[in-house]
Short mmCIF file of C-alpha atoms and ligand atoms in Angstrom, two decimals:
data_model
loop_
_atom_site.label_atom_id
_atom_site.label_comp_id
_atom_site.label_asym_id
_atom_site.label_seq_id
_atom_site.Cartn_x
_atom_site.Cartn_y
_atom_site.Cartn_z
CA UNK A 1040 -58.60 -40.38 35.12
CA UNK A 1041 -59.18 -38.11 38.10
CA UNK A 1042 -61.04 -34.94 37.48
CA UNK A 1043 -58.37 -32.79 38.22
CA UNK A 1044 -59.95 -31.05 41.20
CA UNK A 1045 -58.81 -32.25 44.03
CA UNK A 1046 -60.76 -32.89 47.47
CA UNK A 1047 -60.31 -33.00 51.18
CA UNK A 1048 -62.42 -34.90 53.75
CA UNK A 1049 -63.17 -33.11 56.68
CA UNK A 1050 -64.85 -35.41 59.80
CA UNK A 1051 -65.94 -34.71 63.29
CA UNK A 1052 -64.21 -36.34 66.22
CA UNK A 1053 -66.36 -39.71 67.59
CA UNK A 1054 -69.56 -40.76 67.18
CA UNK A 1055 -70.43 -44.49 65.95
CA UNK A 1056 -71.37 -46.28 63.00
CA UNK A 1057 -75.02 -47.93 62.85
CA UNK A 1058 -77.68 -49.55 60.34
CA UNK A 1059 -77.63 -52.08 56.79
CA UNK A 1060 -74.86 -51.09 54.35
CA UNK A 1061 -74.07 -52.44 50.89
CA UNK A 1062 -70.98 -51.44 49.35
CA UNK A 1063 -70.19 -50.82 46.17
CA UNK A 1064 -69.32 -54.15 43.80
CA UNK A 1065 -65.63 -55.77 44.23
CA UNK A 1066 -62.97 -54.35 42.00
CA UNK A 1067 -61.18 -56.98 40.95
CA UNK A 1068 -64.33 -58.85 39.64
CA UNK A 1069 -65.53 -56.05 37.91
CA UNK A 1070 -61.94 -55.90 36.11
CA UNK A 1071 -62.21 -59.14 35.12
CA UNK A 1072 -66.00 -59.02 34.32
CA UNK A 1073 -64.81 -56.45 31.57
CA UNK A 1074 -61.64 -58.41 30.29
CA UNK A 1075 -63.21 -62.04 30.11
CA UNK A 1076 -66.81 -60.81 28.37
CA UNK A 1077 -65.02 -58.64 25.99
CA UNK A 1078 -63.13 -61.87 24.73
CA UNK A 1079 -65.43 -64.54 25.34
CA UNK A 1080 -68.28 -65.29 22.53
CA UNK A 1081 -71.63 -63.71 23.06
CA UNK A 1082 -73.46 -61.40 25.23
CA UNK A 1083 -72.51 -61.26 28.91
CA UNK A 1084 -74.90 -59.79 31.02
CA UNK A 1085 -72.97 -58.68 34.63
CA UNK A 1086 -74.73 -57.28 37.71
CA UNK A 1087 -73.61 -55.22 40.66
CA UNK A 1088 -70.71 -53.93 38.75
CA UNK A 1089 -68.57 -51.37 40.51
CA UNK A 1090 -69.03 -47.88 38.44
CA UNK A 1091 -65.67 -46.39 39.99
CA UNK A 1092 -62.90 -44.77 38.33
CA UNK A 1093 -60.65 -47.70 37.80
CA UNK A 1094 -62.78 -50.10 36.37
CA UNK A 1095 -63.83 -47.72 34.00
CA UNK A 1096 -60.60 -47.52 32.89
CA UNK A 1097 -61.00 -50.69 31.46
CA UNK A 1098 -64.25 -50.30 30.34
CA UNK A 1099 -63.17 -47.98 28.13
CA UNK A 1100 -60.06 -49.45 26.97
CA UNK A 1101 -62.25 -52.21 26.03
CA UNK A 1102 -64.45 -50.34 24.14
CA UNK A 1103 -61.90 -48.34 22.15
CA UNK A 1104 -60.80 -51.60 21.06
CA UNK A 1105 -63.96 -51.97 19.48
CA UNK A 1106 -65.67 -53.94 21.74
CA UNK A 1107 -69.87 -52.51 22.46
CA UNK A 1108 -70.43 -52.72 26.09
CA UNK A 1109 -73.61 -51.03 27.61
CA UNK A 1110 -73.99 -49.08 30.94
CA UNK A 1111 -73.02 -49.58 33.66
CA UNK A 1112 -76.59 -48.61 34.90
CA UNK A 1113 -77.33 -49.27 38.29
CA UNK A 1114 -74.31 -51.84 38.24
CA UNK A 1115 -75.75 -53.83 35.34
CA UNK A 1116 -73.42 -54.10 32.15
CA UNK A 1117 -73.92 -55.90 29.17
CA UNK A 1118 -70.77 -56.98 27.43
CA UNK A 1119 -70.70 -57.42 23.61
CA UNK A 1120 -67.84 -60.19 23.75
CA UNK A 1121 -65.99 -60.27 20.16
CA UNK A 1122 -63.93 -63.64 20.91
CA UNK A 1123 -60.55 -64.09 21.96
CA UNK A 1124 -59.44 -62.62 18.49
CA UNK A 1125 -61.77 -60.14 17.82
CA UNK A 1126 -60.20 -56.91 19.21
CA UNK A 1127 -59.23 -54.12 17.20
CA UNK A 1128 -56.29 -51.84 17.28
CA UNK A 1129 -57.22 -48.45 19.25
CA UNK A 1130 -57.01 -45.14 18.04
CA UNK A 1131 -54.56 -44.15 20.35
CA UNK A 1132 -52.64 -44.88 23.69
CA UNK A 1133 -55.28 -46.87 26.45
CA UNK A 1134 -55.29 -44.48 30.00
CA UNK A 1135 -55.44 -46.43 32.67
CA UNK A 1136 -55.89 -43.83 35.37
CA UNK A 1137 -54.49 -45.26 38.74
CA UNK A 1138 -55.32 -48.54 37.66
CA UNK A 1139 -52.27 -51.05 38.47
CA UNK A 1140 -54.88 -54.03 38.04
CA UNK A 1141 -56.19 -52.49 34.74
CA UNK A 1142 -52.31 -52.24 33.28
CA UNK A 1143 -50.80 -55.42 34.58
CA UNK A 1144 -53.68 -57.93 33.27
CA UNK A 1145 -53.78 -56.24 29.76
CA UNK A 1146 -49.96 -56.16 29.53
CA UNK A 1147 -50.34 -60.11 29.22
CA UNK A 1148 -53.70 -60.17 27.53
CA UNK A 1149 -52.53 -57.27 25.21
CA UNK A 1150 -49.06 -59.20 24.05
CA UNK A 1151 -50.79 -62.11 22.40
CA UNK A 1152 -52.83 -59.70 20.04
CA UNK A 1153 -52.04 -58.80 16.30
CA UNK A 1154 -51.95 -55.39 16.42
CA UNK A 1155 -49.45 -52.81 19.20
CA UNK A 1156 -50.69 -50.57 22.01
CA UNK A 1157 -49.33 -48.26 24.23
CA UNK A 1158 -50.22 -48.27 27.95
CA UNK A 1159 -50.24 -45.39 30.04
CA UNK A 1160 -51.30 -43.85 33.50
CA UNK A 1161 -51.69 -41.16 36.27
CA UNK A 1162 -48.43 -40.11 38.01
CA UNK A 1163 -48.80 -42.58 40.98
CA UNK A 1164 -49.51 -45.73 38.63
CA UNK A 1165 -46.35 -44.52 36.31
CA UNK A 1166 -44.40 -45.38 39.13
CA UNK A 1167 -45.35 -48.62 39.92
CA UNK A 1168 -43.34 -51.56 38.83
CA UNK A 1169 -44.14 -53.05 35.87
CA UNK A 1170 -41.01 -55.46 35.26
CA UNK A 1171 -42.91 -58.42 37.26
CA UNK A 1172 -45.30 -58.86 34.20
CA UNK A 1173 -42.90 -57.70 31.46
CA UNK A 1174 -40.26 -59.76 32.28
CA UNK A 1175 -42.05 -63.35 32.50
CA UNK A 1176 -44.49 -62.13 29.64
CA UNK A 1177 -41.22 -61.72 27.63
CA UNK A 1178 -40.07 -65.39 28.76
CA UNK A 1179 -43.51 -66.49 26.65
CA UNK A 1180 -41.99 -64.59 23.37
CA UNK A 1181 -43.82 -61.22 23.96
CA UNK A 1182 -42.27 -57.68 22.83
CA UNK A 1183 -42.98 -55.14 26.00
CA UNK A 1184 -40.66 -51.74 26.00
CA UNK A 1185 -41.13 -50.05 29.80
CA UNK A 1186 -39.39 -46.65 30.75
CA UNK A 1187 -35.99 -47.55 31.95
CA UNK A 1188 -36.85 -47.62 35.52
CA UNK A 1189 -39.48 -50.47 34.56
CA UNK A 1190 -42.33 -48.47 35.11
CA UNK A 1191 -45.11 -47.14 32.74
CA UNK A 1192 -45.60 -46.09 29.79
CA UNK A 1193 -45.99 -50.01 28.35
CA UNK A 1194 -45.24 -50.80 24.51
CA UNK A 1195 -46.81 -53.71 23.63
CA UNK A 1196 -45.67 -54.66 20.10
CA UNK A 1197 -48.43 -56.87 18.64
CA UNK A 1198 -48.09 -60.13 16.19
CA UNK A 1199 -45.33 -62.20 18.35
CA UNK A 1200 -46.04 -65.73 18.81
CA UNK A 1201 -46.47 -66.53 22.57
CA UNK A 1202 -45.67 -70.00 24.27
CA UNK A 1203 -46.42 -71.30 27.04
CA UNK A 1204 -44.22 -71.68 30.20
CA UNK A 1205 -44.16 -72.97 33.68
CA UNK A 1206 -43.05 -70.32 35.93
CA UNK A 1207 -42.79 -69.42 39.56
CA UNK A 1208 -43.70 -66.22 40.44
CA UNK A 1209 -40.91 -64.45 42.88
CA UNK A 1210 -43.41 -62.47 44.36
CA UNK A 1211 -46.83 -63.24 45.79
CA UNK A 1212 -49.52 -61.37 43.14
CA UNK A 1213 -52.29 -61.83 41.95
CA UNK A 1214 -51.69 -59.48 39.31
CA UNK A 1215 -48.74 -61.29 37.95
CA UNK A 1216 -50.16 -64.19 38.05
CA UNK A 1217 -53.85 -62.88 36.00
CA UNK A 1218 -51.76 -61.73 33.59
CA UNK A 1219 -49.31 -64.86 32.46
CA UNK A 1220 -52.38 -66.56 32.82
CA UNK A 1221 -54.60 -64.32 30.42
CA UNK A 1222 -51.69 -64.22 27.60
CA UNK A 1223 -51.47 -68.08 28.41
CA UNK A 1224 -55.04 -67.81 26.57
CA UNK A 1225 -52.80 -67.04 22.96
CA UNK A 1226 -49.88 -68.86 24.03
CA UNK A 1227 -48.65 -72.49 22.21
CA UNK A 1228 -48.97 -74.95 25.12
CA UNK A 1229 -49.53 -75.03 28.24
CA UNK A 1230 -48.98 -72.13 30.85
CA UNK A 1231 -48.66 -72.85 34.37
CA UNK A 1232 -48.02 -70.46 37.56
CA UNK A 1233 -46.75 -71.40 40.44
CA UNK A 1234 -47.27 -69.16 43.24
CA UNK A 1235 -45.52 -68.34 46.49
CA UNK A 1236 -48.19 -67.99 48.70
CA UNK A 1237 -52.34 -68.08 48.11
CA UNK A 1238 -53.39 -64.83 46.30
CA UNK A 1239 -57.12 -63.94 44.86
CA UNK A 1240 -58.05 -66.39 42.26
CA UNK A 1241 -60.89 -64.20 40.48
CA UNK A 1242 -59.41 -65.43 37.44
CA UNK A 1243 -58.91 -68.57 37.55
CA UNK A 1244 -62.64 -68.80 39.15
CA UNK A 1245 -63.87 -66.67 36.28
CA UNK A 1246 -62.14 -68.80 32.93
CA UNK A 1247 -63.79 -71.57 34.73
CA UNK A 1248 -67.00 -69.76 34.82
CA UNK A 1249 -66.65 -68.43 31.07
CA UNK A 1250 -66.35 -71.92 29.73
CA UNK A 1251 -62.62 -72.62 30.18
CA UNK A 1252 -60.64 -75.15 31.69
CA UNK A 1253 -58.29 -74.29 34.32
CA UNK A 1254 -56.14 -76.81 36.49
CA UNK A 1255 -55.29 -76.22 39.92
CA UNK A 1256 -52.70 -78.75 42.07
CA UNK A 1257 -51.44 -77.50 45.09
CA UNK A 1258 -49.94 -73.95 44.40
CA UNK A 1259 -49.73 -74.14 40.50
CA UNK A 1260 -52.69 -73.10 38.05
CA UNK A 1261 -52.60 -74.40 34.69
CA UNK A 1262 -53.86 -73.75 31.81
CA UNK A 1263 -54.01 -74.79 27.99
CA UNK A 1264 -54.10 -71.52 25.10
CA UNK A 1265 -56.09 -71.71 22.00
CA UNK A 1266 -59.47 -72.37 24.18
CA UNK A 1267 -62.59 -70.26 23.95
CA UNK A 1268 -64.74 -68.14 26.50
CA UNK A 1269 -68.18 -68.86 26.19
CA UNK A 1270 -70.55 -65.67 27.36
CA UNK A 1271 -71.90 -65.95 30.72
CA UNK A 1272 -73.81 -63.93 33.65
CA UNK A 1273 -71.85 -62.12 36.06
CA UNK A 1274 -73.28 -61.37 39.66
CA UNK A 1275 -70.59 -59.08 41.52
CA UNK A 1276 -70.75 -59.13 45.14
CA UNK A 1277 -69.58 -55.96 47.52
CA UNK A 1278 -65.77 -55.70 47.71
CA UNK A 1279 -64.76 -56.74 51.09
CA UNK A 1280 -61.72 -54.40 50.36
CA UNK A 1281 -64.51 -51.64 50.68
CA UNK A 1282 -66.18 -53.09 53.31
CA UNK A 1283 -62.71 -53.25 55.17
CA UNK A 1284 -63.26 -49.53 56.13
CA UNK A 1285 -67.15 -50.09 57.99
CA UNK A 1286 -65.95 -53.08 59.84
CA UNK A 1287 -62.80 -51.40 61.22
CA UNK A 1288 -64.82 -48.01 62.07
CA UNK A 1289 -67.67 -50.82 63.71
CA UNK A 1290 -65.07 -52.19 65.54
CA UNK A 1291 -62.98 -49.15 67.09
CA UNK A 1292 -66.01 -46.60 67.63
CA UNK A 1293 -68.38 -47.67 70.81
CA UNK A 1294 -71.89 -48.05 70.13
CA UNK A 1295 -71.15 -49.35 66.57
CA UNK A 1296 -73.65 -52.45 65.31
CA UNK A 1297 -73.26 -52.81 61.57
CA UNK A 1298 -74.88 -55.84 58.86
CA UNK A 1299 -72.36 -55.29 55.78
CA UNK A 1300 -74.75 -56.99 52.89
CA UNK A 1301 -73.62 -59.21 50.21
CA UNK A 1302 -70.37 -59.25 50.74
CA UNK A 1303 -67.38 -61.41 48.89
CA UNK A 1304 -65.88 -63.97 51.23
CA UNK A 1305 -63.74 -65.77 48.51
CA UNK A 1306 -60.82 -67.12 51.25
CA UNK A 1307 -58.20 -65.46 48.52
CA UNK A 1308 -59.62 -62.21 49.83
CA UNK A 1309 -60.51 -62.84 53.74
CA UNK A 1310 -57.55 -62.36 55.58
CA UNK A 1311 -58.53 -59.34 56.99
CA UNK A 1312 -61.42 -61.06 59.04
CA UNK A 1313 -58.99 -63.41 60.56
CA UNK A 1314 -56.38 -60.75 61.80
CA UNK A 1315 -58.93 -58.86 63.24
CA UNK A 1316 -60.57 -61.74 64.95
CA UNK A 1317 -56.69 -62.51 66.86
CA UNK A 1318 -57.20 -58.70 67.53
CA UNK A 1319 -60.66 -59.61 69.69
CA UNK A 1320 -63.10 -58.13 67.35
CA UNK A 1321 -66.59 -58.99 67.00
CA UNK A 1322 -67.45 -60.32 63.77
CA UNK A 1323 -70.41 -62.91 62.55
CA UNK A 1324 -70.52 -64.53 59.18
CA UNK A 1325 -74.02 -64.90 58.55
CA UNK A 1326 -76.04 -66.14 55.60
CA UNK A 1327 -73.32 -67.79 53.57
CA UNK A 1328 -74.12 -68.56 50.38
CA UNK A 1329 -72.76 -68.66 46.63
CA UNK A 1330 -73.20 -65.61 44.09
CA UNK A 1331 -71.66 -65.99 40.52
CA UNK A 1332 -69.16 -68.82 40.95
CA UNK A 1333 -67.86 -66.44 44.48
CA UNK A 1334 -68.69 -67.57 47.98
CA UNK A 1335 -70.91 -64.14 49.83
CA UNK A 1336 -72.48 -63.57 53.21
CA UNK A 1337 -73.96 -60.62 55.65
CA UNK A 1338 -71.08 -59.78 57.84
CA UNK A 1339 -72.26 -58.44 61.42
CA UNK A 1340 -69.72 -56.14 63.43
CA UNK A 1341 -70.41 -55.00 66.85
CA UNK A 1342 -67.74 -52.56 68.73
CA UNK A 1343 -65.59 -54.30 71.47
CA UNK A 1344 -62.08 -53.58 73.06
CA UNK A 1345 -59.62 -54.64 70.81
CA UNK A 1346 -55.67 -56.31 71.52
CA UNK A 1347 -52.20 -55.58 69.66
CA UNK A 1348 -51.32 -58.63 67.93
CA UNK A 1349 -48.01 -60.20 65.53
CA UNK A 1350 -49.69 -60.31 62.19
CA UNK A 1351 -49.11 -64.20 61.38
CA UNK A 1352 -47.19 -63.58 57.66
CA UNK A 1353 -49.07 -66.41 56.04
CA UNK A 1354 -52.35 -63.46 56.11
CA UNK A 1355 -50.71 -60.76 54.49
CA UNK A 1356 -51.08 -61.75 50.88
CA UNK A 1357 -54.87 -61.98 52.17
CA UNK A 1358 -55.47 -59.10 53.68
CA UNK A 1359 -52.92 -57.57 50.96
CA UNK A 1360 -55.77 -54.01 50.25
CA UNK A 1361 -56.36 -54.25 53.87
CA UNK A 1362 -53.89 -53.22 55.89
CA UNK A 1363 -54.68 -48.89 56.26
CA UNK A 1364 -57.85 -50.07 57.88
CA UNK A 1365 -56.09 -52.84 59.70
CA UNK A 1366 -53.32 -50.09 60.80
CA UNK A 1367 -56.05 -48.07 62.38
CA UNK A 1368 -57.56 -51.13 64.01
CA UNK A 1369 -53.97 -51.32 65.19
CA UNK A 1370 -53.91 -47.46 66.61
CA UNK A 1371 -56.64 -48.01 68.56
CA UNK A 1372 -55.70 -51.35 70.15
CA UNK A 1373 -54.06 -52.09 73.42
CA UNK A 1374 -50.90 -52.91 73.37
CA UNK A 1375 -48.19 -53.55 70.32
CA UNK A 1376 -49.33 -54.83 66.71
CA UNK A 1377 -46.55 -56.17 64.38
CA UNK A 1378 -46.13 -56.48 60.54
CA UNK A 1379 -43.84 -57.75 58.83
CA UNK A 1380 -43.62 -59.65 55.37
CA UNK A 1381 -45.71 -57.27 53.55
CA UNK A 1382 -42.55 -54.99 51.42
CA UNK A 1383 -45.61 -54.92 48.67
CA UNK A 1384 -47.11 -52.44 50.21
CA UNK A 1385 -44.49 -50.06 49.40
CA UNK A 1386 -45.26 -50.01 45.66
CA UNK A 1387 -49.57 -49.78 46.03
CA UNK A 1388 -51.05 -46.90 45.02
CA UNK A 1389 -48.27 -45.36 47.48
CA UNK A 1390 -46.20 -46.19 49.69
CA UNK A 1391 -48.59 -47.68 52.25
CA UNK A 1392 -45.99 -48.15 55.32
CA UNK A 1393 -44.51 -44.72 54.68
CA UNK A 1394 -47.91 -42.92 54.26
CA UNK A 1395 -49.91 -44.44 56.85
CA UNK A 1396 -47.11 -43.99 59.32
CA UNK A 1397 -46.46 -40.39 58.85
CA UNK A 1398 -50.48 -40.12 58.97
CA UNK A 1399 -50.61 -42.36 62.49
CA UNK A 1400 -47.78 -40.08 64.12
CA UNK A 1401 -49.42 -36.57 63.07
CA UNK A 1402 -52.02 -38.24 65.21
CA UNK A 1403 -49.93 -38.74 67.85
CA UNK A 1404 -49.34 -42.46 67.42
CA UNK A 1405 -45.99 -44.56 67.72
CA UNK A 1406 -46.34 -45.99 64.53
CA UNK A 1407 -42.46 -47.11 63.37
CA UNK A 1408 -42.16 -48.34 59.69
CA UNK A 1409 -39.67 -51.20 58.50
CA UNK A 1410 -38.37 -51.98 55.44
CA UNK A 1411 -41.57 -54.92 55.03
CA UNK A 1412 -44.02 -53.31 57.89
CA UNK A 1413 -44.99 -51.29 60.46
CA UNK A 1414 -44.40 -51.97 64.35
CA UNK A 1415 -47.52 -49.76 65.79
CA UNK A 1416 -48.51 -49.36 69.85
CA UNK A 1417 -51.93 -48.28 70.23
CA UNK A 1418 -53.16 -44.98 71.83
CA UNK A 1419 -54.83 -42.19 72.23
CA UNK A 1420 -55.55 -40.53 68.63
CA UNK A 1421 -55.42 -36.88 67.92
CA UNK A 1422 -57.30 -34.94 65.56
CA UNK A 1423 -54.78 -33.92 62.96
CA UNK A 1424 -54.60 -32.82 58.71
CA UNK A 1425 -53.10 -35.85 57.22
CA UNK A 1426 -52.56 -36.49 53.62
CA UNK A 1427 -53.14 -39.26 51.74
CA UNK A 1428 -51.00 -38.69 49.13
CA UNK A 1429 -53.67 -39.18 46.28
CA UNK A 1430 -54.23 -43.28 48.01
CA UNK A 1431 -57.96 -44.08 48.34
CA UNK A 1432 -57.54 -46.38 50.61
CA UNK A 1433 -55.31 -44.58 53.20
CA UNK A 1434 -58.38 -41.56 52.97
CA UNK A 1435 -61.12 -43.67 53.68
CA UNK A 1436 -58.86 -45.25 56.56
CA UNK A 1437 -57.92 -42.02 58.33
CA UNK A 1438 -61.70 -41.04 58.02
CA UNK A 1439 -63.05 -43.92 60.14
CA UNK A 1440 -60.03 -42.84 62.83
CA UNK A 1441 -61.91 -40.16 63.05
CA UNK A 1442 -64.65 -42.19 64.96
CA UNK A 1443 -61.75 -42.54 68.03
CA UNK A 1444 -60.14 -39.44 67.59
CA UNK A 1445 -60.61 -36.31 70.05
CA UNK A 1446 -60.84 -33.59 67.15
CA UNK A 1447 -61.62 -33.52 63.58
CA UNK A 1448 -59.61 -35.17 60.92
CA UNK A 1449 -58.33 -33.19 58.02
CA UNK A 1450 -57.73 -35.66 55.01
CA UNK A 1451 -56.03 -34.17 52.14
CA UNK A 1452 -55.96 -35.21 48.39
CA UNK A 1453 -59.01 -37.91 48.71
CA UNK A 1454 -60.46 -37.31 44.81
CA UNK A 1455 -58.99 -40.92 44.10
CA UNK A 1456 -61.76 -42.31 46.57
CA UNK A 1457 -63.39 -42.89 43.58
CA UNK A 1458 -61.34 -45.02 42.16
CA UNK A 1459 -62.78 -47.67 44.27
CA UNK A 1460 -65.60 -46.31 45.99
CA UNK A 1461 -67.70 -43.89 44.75
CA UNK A 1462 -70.18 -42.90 47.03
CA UNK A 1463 -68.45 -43.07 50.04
CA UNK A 1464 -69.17 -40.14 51.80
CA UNK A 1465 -72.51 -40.63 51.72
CA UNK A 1466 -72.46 -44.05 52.88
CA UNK A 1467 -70.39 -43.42 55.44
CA UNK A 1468 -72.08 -39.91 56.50
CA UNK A 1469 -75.87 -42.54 56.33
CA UNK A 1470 -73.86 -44.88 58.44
CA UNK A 1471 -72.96 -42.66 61.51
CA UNK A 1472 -69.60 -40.91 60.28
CA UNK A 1473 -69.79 -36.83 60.35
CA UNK A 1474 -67.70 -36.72 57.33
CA UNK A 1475 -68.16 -34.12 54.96
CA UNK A 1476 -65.72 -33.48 51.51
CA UNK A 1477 -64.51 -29.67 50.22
CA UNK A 1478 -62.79 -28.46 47.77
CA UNK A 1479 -59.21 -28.30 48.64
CA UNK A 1480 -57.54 -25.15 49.48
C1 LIG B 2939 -55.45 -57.24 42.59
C2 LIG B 2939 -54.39 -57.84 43.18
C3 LIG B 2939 -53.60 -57.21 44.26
C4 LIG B 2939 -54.33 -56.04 44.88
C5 LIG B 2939 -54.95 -55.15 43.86
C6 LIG B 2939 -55.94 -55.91 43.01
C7 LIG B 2939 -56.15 -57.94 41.49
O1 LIG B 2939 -52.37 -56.77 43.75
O2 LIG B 2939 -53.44 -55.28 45.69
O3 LIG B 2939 -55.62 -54.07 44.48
O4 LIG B 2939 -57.29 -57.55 41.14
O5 LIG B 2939 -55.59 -58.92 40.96
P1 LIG B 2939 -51.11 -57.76 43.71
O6 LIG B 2939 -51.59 -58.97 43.07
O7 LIG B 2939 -50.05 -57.10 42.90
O8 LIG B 2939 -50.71 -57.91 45.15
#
């Protein structure tokens, strides 16, 4: 979904980060905000919506399925819902950009319609593994052809009766576990999900908001198919997995005093907060309060001198988006910082270990990568060209290192920033950051 020309970031060595910054709306909300009013009954009206490449991905899959959705204009969207059954065939094969979240919920909501579609995406989400939906999906009775490596394009062959199942997922998602749930919604029975560890529950929090019932005991969600989705307002707070970026640069770069506005604090998603906390940081929660079924709150960074710590594992599903900014945090700690338990970041929108450490030692850091981490000892940071291999995240990461480093960062192939954040260079440039983007040689 990219435009096709690529970018580079180019920022000057130090300086701090100051002032009040909202970031854009929270991703996986916005997904779901989509998904949810396109099937419920009647005209959701959602706010703060996050106009960035992926989740217009499925905003437009949506709508060439027939379904009338207006905007996004200044984050407000108002979503024509056509009920659970009123979707109609598209034209041709749904694009789903970079979108992983995009292709692994509608693989699941997709199998329990009447008619087929065809999934496809960019050359990063095309290698992504898809068998952790398709395989389960097909316990329920769906028909799902992947390539042979399990990976993208999806055929989805419509009309197959779905029933329900109890399952336990092998691997700690969120993804997986949206998307049993959501073709649970067509399914005969009762679907249930057991999961490994906590992941985000933006589903299971939004069904409940749209109308319909969800169970939760322990680690298993449950839910009954044939339901409805009533229509419902939608207020989308700022993605903390945006935010991750301003309260790492607050943290490393001296001087720094930053309010991040608004922001989700849903304990699915808050991991991130805690392991930088055992790193020493300065962090306040202030203003808690509840937006749209989702807990929010100001969060107020200050700089401070921060430790190498042993990531506890029970964080890492948590903090799962978080850890390029957390890595940085990391390279500018004292002392040794530890990961391990996280092998999922090997199949994100790249290879996060493998990326992120090539990126840390062109910078002159002793970053080592493991099979399910990264061992990293903190140091003194070069200025250095690193590429991020076409990962928003790992760009907007190396560009806060720039606030410790003692020349400019080069970041290469960063047009996928807007994926998840468009606007960033602006914020970040308002904020403090001497970050500027060209066109990429
Ligand atoms: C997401 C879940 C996570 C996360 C992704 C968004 C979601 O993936 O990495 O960016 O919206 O459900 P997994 O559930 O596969 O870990």
């Amino acid at each position: 979904m990219s435009s096709g020309e690529e970018i580079a970031f180019h920022v000057d060595p130090g300086g701090k980060l100051n002032g009040r910054i909202r970031v854009p709306g929270d991703k996986s909300i916005s997904h779901r905000a989509v998904m949810l009013g396109s099937l419920a009954e009647g005209v959701t009206e959602v706010t703060g919506f996050l106009n960035g490449e992926d989740c217009m991905a499925t905003l437009a899959a949506f709508r060439a399925m027939g379904v009338e959705i207006d905007g996004p204009e200044d984050g407000r969207l108002t979503v024509h819902g056509v009920g659970l059954h009123g979707l109609k065939a598209p034209a041709q094969a749904l694009d789903l950009g970079n979108s992983g979240t995009s292709m692994r919920l509608m693989a699941g909501l997709l199998a329990g319609q009447s008619f087929d579609t065809t999934l496809v995406g960019d050359a990063s989400l095309t290698r992504r593994p898809m068998r952790r939906v398709t395989e389960p999906l097909a316990a329920m009775g769906a028909r799902i052809d992947t390539a042979e490596s399990g990976t993208p394009p999806l055929r989805i062959h419509g009309g197959q009766p779905l029933r329900g199942m109890a399952y336990a997922m092998p691997v700690a998602s969120a993804q997986v576990k949206s998307s049993l749930l959501l073709a649970g919604l067509y399914a005969d029975g009762t679907t249930c999900i057991t999961e490994p560890a906590p992941t985000r529950d933006h589903t299971e929090r939004m069904l409940t908001g749209f109308g319909y019932p969800v169970t939760r005991t322990d680690d298993t969600v449950c839910l009954q198919g044939g339901g409805r989705l009533r229509a419902t307002r939608i207020d989308v707070p700022a993605d903390i997995s945006s935010a991750a970026f301003f309260l790492v640069g607050a943290c490393i770069a001296p001087g720094s005093d930053v309010v991040l506005e608004h922001v989700g604090m849903n304990p699915t998603r808050v991991g991130m907060i805690d392991i930088l906390r055992l790193m020493g940081a300065d962090i306040r929660v202030e203003n808690p309060r509840e937006a749209g079924g989702e807990p929010v709150a100001d969060l107020r960074i200050s700089s401070g001198v921060l430790r190498g710590v042993r990531i506890p594992e029970e964080l890492v599903p948590l903090a799962i988006d978080e850890f390029p900014a957390i890595f940085i945090a990391a390279a500018c700690a004292e002392g040794e910082t530890v990961l391990t338990g996280a092998e999922e970041l090997r199949v994100k929108e790249s290879d996060r270990i493998q990326v992120m450490a090539d990126g840390l030692v062109a910078c002159g850091i002793d970053a080592r990568p493991t099979p399910d981490g990264m061992r990293i000892r903190g140091g003194h940071l070069r200025g250095a060209t690193v590429d991020s291999h076409g990962d928003h995240r790992i760009a907007m990461s190396f560009a806060m290192a720039a606030l410790r480093s003692d020349g400019a960062m080069r970041i290469r192939n960063c047009a996928n920033v807007n994926t998840s954040f468009p606007g960033f260079v602006e914020l970040a440039a308002g904020a403090g950051l001497g970050i500027r983007q060209e066109a990429q040689s």
